[in-house]
Tab-separated table of N, CA, C and O in Angstrom:
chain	number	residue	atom	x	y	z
A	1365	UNK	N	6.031	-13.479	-41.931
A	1365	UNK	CA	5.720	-14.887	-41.965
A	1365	UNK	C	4.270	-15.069	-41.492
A	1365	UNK	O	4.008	-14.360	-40.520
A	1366	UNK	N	3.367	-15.759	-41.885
A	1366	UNK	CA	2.239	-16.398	-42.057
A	1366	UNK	C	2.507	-17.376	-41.395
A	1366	UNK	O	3.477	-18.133	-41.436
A	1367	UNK	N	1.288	-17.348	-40.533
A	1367	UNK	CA	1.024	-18.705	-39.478
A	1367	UNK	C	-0.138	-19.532	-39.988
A	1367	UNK	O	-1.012	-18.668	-40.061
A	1368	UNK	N	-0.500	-20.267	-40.246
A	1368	UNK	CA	-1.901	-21.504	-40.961
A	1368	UNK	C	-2.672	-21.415	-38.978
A	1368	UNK	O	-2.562	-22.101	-37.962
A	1369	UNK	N	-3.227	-20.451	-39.290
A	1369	UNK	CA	-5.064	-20.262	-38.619
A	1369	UNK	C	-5.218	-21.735	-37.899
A	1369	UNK	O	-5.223	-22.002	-36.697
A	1370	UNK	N	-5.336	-22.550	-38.973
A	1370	UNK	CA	-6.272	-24.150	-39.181
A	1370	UNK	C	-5.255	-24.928	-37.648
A	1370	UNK	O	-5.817	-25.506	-36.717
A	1371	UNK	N	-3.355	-24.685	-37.781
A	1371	UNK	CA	-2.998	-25.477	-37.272
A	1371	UNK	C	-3.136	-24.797	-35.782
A	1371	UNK	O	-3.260	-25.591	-34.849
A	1372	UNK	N	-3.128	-23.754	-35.560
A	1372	UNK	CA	-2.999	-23.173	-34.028
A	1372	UNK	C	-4.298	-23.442	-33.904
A	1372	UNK	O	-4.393	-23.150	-32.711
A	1373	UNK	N	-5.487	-23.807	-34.243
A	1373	UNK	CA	-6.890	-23.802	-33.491
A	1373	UNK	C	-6.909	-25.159	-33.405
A	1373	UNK	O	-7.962	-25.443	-32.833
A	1374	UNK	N	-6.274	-26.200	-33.680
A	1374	UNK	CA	-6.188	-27.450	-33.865
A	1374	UNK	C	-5.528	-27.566	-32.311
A	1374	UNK	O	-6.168	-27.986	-31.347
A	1375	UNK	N	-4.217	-27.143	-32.261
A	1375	UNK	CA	-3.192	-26.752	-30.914
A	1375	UNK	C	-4.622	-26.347	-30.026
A	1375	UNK	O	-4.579	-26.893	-28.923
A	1376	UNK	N	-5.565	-25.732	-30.177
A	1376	UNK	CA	-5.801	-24.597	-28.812
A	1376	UNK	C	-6.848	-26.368	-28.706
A	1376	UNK	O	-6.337	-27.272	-28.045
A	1377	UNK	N	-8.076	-26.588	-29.331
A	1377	UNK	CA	-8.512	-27.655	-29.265
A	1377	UNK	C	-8.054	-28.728	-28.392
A	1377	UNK	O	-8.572	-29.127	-27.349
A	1378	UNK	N	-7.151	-29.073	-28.896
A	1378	UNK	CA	-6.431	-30.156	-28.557
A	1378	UNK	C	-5.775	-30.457	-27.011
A	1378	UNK	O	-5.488	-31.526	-26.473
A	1379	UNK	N	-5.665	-29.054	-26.532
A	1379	UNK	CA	-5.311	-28.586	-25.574
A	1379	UNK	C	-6.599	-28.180	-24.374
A	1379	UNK	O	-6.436	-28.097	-23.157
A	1380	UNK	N	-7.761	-27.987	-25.070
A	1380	UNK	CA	-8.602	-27.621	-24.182
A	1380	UNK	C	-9.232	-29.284	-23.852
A	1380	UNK	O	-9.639	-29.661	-22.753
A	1381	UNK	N	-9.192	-29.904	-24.795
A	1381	UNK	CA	-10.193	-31.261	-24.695
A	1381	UNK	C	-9.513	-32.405	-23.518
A	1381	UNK	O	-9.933	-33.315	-22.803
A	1382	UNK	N	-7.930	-31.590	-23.884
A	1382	UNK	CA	-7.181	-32.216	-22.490
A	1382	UNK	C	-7.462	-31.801	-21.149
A	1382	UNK	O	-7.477	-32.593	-20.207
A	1383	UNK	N	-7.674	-30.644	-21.051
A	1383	UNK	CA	-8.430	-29.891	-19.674
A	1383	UNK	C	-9.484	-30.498	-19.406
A	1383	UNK	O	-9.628	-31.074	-18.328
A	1384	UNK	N	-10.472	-30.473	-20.409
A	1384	UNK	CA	-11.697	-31.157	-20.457
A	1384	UNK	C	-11.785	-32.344	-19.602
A	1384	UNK	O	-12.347	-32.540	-18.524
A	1385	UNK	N	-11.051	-33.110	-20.403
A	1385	UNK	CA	-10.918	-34.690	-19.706
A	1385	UNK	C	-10.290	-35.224	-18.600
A	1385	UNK	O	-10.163	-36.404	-18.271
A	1386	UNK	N	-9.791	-33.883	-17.895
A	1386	UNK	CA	-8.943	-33.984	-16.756
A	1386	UNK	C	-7.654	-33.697	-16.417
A	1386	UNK	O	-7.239	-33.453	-15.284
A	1387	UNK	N	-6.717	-33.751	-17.953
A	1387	UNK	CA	-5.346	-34.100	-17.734
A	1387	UNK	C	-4.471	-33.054	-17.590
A	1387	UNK	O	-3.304	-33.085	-17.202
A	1388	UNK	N	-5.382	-31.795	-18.062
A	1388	UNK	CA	-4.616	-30.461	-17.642
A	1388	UNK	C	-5.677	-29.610	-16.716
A	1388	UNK	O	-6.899	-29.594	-16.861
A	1389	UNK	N	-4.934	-28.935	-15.765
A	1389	UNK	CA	-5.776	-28.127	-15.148
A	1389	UNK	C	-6.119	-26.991	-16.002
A	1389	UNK	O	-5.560	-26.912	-17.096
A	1390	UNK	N	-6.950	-26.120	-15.654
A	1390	UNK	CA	-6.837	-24.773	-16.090
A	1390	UNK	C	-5.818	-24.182	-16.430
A	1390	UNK	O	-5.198	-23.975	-17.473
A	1391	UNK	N	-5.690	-23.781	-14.697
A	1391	UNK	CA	-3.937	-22.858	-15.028
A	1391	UNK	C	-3.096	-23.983	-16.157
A	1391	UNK	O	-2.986	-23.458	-17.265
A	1392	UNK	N	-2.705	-24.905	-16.110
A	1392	UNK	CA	-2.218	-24.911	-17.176
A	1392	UNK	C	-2.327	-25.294	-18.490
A	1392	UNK	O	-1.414	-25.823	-19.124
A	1393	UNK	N	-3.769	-24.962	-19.049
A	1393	UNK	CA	-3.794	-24.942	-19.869
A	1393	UNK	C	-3.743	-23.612	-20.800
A	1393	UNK	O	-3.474	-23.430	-21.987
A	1394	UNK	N	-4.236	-22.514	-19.407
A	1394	UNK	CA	-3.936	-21.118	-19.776
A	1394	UNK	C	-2.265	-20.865	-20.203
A	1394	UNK	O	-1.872	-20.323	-21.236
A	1395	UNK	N	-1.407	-21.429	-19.080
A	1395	UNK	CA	-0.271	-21.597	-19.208
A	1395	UNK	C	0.177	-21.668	-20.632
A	1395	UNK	O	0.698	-20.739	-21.249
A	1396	UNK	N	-0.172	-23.295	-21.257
A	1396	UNK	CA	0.240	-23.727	-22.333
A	1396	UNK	C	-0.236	-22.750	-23.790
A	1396	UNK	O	0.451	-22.531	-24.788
A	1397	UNK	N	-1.690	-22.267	-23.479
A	1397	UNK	CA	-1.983	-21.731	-24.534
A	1397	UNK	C	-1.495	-19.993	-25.000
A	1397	UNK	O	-1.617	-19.299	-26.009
A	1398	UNK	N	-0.825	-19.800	-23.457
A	1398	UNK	CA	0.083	-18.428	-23.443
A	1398	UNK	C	1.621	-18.822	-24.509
A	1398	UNK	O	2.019	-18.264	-25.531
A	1399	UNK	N	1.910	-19.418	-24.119
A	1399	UNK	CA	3.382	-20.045	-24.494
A	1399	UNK	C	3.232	-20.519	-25.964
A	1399	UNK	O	4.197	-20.312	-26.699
A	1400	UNK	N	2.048	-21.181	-26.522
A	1400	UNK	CA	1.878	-21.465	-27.822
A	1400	UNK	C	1.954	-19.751	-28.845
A	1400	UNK	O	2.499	-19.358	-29.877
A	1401	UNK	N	0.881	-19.075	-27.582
A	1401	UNK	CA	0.863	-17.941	-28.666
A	1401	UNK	C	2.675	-17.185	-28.728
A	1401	UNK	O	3.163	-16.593	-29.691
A	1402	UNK	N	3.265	-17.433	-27.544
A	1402	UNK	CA	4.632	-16.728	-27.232
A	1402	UNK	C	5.700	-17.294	-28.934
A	1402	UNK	O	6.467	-16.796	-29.759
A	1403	UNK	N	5.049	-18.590	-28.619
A	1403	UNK	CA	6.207	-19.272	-29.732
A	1403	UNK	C	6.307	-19.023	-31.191
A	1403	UNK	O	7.290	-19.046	-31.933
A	1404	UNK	N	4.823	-18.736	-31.467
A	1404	UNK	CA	4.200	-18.259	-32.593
A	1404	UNK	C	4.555	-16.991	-33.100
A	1404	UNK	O	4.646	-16.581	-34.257
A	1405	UNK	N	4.731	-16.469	-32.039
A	1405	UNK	CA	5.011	-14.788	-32.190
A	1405	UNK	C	6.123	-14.775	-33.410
A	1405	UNK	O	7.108	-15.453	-33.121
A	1406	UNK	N	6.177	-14.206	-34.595
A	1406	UNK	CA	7.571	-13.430	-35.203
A	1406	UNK	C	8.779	-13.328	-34.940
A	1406	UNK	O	9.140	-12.471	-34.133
A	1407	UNK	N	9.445	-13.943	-35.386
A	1407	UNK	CA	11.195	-13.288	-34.690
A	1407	UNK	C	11.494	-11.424	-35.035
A	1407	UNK	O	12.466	-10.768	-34.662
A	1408	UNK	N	10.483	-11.018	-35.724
A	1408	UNK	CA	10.616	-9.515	-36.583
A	1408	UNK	C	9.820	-9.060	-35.134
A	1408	UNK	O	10.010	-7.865	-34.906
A	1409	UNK	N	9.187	-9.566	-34.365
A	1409	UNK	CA	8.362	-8.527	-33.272
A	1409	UNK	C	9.551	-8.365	-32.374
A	1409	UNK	O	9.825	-9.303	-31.625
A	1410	UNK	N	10.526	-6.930	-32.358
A	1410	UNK	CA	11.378	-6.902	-30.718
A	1410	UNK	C	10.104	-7.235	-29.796
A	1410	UNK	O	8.879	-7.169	-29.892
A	1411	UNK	N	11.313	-7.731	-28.608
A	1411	UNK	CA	11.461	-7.387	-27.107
A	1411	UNK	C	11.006	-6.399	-26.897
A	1411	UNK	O	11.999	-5.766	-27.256
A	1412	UNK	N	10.196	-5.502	-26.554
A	1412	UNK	CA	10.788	-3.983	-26.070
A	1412	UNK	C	10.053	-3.810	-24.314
A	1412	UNK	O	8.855	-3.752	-24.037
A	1413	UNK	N	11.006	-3.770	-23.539
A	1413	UNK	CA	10.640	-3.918	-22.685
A	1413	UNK	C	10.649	-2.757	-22.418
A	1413	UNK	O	11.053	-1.894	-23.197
A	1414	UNK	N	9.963	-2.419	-20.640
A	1414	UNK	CA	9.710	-0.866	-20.141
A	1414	UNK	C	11.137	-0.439	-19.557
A	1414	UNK	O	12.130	-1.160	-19.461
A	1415	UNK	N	11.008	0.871	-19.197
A	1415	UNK	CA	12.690	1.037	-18.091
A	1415	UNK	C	12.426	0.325	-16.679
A	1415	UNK	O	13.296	-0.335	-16.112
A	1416	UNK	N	11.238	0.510	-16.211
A	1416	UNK	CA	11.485	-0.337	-14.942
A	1416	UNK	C	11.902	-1.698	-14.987
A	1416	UNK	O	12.566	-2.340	-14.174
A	1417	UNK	N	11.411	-2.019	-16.047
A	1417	UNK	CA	11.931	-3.822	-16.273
A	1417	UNK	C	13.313	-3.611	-16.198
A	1417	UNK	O	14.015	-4.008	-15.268
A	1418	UNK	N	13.683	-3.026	-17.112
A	1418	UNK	CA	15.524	-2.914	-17.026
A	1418	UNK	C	16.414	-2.278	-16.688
A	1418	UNK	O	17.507	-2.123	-17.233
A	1419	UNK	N	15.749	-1.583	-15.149
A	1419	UNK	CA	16.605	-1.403	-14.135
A	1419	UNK	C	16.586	-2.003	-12.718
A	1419	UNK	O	17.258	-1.811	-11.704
A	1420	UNK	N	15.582	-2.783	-13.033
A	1420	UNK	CA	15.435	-4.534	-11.968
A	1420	UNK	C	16.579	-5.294	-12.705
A	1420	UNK	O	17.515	-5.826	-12.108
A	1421	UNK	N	16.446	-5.294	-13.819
A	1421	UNK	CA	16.901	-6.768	-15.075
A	1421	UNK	C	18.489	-6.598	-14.159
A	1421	UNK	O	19.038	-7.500	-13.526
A	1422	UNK	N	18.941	-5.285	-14.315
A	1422	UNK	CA	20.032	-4.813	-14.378
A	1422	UNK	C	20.435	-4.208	-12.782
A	1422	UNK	O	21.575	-4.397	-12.358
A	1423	UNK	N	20.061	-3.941	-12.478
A	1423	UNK	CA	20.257	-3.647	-10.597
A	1423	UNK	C	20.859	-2.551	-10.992
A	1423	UNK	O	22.081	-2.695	-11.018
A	1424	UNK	N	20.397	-1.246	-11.393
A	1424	UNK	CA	20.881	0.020	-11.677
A	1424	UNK	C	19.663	1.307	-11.376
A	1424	UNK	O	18.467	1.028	-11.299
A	1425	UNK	N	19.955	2.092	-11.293
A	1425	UNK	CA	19.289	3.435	-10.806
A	1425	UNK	C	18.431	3.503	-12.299
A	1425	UNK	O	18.728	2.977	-13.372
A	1426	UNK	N	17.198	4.399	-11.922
A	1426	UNK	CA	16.923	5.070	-12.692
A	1426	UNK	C	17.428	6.467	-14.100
A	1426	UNK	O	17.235	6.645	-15.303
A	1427	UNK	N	18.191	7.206	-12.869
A	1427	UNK	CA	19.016	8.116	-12.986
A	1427	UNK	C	20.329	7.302	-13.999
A	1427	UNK	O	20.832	7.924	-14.935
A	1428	UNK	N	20.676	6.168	-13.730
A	1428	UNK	CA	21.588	6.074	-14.402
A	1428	UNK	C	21.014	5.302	-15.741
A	1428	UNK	O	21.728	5.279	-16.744
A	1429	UNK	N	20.166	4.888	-15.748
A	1429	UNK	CA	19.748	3.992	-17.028
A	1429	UNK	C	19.071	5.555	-17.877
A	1429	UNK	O	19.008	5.518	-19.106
A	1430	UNK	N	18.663	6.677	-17.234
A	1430	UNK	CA	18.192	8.004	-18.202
A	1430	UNK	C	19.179	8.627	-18.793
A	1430	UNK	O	18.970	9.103	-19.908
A	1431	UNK	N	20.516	8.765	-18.155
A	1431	UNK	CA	21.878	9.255	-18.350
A	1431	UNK	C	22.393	8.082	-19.907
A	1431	UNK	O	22.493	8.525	-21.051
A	1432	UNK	N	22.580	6.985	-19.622
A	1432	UNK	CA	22.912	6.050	-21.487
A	1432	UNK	C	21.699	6.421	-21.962
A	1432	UNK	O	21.873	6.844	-23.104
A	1433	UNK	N	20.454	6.477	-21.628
A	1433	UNK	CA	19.628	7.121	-22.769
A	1433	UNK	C	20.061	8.174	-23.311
A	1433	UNK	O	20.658	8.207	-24.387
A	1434	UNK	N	19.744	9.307	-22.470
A	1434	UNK	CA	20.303	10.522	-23.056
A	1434	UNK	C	21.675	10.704	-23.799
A	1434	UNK	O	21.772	11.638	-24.596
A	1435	UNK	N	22.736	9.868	-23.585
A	1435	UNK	CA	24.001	10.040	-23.963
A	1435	UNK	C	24.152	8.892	-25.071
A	1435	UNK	O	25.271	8.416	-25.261
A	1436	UNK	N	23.001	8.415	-25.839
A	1436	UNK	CA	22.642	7.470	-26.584
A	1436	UNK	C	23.542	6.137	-26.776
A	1436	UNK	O	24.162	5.761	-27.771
A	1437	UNK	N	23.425	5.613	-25.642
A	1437	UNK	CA	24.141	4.765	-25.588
A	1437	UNK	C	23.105	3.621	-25.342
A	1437	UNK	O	23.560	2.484	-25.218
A	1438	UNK	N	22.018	3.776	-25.276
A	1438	UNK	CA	21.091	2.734	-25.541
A	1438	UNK	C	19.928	3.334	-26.331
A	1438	UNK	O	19.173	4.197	-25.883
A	1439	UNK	N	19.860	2.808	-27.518
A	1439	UNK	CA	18.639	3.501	-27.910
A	1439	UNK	C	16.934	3.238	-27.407
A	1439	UNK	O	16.571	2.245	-26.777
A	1440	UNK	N	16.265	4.067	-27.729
A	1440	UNK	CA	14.761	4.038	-27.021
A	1440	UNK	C	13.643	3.837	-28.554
A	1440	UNK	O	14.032	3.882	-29.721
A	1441	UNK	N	12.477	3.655	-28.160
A	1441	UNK	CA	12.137	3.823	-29.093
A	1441	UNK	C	10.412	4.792	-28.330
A	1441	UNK	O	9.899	4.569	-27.234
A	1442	UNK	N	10.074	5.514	-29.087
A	1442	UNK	CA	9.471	6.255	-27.907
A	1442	UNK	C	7.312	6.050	-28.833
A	1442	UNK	O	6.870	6.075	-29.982
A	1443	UNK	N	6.915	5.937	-27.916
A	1443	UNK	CA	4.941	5.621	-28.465
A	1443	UNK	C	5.005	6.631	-27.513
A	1443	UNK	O	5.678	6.691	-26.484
A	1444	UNK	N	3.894	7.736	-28.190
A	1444	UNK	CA	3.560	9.082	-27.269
A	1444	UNK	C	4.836	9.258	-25.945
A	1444	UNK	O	6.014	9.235	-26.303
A	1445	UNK	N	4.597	9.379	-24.879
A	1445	UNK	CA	4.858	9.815	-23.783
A	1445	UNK	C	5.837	8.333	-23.422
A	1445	UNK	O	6.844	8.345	-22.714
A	1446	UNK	N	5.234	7.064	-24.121
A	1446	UNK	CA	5.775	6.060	-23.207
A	1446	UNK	C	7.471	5.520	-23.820
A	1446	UNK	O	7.551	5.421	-25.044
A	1447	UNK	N	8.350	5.295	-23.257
A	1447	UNK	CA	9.428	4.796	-23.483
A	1447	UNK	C	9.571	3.333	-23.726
A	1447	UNK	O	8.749	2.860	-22.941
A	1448	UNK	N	10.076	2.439	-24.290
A	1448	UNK	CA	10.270	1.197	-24.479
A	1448	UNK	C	12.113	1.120	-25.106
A	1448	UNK	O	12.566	1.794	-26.032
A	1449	UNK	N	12.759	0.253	-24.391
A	1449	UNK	CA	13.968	-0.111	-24.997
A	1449	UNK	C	13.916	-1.634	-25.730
A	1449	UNK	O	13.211	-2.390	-25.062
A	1450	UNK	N	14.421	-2.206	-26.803
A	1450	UNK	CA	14.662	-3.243	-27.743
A	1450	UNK	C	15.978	-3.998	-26.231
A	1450	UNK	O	16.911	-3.578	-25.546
A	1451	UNK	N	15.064	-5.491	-26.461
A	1451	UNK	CA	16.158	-6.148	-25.947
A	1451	UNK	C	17.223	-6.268	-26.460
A	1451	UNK	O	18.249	-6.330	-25.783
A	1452	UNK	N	17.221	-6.331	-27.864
A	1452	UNK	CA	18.655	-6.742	-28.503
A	1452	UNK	C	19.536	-5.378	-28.596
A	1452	UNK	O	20.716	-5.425	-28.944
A	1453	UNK	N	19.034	-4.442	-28.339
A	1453	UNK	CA	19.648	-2.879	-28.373
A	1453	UNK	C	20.481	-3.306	-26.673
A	1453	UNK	O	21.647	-2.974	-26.457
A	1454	UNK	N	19.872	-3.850	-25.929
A	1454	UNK	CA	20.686	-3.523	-24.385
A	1454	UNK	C	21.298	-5.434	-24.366
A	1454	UNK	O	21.344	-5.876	-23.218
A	1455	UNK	N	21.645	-6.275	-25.281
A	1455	UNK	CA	22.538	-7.308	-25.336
A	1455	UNK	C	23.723	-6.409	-26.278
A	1455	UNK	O	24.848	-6.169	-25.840
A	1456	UNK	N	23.242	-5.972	-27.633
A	1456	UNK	CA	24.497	-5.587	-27.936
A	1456	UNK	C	25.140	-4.260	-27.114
A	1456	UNK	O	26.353	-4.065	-27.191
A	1457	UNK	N	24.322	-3.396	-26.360
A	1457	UNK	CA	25.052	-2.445	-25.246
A	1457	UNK	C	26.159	-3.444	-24.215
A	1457	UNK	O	27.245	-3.077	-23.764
A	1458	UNK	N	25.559	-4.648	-24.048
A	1458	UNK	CA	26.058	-5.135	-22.705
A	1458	UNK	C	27.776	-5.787	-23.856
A	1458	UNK	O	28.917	-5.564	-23.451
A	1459	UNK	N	27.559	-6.350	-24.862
A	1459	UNK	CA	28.291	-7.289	-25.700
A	1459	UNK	C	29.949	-5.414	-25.987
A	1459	UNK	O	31.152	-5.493	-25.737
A	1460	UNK	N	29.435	-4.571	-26.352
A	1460	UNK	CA	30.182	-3.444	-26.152
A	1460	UNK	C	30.927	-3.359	-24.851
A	1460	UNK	O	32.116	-3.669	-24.922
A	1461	UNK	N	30.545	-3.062	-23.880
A	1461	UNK	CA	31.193	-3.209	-22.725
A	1461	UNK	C	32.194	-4.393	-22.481
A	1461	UNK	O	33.387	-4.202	-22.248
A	1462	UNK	N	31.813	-5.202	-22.529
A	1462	UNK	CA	32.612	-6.623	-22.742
A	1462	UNK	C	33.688	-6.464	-23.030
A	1462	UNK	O	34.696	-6.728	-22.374
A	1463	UNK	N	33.537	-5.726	-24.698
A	1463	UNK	CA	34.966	-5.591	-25.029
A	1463	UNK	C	35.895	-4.677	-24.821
A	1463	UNK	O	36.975	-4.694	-25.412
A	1464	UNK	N	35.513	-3.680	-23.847
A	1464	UNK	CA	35.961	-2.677	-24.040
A	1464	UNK	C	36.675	-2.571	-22.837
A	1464	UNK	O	37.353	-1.570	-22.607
């Protein structure tokens, strides 16, 4: 999907001239213009978060979140050296358990 250029620089504008004039601070206009780009983003771009994220997310060991890797029970998706898991890979892990 194709985003129109014309309307997000219109958004960022529109948004800065409000800072400008007082009505947003900085921070949030940084804020807002983070969240515009967030919204914009693709539904085709995963999640892929790191393992430390999702063994905070999840209040679990290291050791045990490497163990469902290895025993592929969550899949990984691997860039050189670095690991990344798909959020929707560890909702439908969690949606499995559920039923089981």
């Amino acid at each position: 999907m194709q985003y129109d250029n014309h309307q997000i620089n219109i958004c960022k504008k529109t948004l800065r001239h409000l800072a400008e004039i007082g009505v947003l601070s900085d921070d949030s206009l940084n804020a807002m213009i983070c969240t515009l780009r967030q919204s914009l983003k693709p539904s085709y771009y995963p999640n892929l978060l790191k393992k430390e994220k999702v063994i905070e997310i999840f209040d679990v060991t290291m050791p045990t979140l490497n163990n469902l890797i290895k025993e592929e029970k969550i899949p990984v998706i691997r860039f050189g050296g670095s690991v990344r898991i798909d959020e929707k890979d560890l909702i439908m892990y969690i949606e499995q358990k559920k039923a089981s």
